CSV table of N, CA and C in Angstrom, one decimal:
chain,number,residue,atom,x,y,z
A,22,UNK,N,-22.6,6.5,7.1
A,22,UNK,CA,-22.1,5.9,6.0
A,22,UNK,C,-23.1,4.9,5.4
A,23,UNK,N,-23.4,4.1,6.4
A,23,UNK,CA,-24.7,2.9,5.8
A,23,UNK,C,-26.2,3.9,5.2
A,24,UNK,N,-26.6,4.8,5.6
A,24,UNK,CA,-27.3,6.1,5.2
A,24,UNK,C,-27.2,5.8,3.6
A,25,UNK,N,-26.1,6.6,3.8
A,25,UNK,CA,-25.6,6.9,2.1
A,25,UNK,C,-25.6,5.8,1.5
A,26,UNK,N,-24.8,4.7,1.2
A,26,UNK,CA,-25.0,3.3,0.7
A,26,UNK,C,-26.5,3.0,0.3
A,27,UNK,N,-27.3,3.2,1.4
A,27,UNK,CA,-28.6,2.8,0.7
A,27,UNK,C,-29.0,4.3,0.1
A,28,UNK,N,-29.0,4.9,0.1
A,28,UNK,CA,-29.4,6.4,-0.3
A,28,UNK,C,-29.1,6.5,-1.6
A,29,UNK,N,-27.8,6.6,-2.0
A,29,UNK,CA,-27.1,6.6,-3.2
A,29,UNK,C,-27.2,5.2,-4.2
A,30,UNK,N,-27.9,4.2,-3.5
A,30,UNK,CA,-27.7,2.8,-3.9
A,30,UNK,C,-26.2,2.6,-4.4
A,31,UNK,N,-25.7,2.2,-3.4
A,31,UNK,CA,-24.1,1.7,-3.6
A,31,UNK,C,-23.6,0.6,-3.0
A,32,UNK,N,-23.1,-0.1,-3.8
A,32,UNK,CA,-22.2,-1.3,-3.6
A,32,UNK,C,-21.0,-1.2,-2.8
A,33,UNK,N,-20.4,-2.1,-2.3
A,33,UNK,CA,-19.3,-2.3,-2.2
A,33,UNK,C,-18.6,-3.1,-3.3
A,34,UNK,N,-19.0,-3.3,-4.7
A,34,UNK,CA,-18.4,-3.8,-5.8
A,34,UNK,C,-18.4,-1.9,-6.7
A,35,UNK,N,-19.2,-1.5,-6.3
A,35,UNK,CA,-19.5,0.0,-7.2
A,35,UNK,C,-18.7,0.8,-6.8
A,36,UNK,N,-18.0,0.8,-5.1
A,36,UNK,CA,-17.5,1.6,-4.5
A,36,UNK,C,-16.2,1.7,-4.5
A,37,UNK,N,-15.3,0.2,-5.1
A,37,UNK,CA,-14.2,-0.6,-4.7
A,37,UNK,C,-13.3,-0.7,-6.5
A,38,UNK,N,-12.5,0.2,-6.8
A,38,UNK,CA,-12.2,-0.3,-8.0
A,38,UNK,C,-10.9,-1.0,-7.7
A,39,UNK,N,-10.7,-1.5,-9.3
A,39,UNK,CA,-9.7,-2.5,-9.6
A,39,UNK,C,-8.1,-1.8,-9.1
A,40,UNK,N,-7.9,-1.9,-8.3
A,40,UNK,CA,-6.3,-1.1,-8.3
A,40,UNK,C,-5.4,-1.2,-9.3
A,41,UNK,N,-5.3,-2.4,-9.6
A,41,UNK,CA,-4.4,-2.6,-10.8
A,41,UNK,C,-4.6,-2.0,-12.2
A,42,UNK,N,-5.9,-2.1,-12.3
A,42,UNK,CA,-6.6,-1.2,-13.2
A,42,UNK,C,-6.5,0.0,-13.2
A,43,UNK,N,-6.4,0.6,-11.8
A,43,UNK,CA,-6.5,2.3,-11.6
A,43,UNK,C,-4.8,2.8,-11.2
A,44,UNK,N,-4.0,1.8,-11.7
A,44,UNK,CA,-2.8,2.3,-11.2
A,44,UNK,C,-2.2,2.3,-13.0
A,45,UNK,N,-2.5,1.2,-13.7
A,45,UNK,CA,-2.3,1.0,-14.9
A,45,UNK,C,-2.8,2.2,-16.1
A,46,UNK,N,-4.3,2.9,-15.4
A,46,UNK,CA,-4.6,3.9,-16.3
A,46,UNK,C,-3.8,5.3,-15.8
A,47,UNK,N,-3.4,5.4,-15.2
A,47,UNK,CA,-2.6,6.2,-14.5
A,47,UNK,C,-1.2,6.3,-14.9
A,48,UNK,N,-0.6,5.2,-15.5
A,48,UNK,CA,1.1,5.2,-16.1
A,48,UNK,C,1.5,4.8,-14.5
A,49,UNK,N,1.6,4.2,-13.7
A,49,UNK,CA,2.2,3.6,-12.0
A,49,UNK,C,2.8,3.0,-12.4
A,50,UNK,N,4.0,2.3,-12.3
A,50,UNK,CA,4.5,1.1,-12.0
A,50,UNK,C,4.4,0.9,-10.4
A,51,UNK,N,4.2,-0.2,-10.2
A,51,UNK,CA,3.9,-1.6,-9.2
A,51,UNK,C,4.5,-2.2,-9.1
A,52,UNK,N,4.4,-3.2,-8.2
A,52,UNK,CA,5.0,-4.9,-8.1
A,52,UNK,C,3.8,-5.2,-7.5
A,53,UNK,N,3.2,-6.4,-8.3
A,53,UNK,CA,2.4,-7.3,-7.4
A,53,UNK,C,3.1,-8.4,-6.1
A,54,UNK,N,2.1,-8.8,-5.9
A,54,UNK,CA,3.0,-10.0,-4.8
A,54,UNK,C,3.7,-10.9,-5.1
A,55,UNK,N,3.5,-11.3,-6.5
A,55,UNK,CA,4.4,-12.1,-7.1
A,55,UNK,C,5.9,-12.0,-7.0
A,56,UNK,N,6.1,-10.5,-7.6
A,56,UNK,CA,6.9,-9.7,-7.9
A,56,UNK,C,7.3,-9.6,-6.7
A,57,UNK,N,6.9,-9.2,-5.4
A,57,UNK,CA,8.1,-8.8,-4.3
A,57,UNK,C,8.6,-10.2,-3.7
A,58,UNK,N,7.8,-11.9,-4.2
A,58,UNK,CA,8.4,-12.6,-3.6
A,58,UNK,C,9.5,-12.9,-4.4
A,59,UNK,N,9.5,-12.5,-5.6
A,59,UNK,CA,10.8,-13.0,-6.6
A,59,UNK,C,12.3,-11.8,-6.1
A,60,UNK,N,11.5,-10.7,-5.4
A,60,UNK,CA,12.5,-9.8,-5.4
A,60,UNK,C,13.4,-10.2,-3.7
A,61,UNK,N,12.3,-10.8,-2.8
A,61,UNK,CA,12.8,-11.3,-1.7
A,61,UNK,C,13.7,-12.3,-1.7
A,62,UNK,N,13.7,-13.2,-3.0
A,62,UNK,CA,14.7,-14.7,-3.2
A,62,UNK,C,15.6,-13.8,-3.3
A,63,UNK,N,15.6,-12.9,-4.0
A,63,UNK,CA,17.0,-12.5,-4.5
A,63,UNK,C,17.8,-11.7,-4.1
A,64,UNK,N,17.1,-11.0,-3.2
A,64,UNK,CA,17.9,-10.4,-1.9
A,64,UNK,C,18.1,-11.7,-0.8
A,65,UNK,N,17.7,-12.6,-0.6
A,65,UNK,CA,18.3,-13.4,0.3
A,65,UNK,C,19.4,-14.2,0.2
A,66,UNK,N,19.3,-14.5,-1.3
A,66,UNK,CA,20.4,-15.0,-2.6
A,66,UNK,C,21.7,-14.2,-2.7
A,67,UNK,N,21.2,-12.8,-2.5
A,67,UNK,CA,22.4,-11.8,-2.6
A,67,UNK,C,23.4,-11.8,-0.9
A,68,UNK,N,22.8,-11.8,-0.2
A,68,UNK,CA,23.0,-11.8,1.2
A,68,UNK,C,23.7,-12.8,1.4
A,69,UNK,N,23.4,-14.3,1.1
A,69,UNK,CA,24.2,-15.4,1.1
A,69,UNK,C,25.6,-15.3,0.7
A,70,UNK,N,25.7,-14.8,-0.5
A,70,UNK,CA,26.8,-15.0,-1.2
A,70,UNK,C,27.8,-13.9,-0.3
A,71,UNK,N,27.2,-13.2,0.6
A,71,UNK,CA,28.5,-12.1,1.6
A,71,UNK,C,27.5,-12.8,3.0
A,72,UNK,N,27.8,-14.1,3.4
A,72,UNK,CA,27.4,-14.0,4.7
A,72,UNK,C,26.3,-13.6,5.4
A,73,UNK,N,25.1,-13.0,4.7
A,73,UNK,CA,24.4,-12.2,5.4
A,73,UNK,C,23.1,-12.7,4.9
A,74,UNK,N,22.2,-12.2,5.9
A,74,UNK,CA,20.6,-12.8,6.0
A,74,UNK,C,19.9,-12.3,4.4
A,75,UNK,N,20.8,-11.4,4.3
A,75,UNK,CA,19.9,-10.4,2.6
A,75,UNK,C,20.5,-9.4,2.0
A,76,UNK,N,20.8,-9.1,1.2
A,76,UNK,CA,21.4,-7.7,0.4
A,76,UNK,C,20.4,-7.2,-0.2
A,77,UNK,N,19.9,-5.7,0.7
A,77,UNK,CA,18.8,-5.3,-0.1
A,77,UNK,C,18.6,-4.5,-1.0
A,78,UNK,N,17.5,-4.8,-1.9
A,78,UNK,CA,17.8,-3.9,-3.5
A,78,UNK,C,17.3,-2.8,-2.9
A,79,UNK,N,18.0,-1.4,-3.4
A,79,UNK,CA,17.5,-0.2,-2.7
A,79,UNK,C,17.1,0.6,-3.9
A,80,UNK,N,16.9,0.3,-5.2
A,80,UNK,CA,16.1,1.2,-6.0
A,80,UNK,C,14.9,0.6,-7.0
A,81,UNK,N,14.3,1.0,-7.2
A,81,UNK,CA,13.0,0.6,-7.8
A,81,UNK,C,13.6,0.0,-9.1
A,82,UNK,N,14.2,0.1,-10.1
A,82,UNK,CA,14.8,0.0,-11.1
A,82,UNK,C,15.7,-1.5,-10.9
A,83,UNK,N,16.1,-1.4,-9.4
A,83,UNK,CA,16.9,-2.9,-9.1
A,83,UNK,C,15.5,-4.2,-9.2
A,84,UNK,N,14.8,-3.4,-8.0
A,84,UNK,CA,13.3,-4.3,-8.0
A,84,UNK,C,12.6,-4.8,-9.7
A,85,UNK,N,12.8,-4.0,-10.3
A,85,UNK,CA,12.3,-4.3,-12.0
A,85,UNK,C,13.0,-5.4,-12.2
A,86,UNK,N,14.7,-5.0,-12.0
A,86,UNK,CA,15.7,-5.8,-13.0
A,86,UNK,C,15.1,-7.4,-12.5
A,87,UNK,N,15.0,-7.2,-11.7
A,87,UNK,CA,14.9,-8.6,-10.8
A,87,UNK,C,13.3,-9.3,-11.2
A,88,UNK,N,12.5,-8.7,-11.3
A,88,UNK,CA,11.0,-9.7,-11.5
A,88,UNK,C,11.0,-9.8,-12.9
């Protein structure tokens, strides 16, 4: 692998793209980390209100509603 690197002259900035960038050109939806800590309050928020450590959102569409 180090071979090729210098061979090809390659970076590890040339070799590494933007994920968010390559998930975005692609039509992905994601959650960054922001996004699953707001989705984690609110399953812990939901869980409270029945007793419980969390009520978990089980569909992607819940996870949206929520960030």
């Amino acid at each position: 692998m180090c071979s090729d690197l210098q061979k090809y002259g390659l970076t590890s900035e040339s070799t590494a793209p933007d994920p968010e960038k390559r998930l975005r050109s692609r039509k992905i939806r994601y959650l960054t980390w922001d996004d699953w800590k707001r989705i984690d309050e609110e399953e812990q928020r939901l869980g409270a209100m029945h007793g419980k450590k969390r009520e978990k959102l089980l569909s992607f569409e819940n996870f949206l509603h929520n960030v």
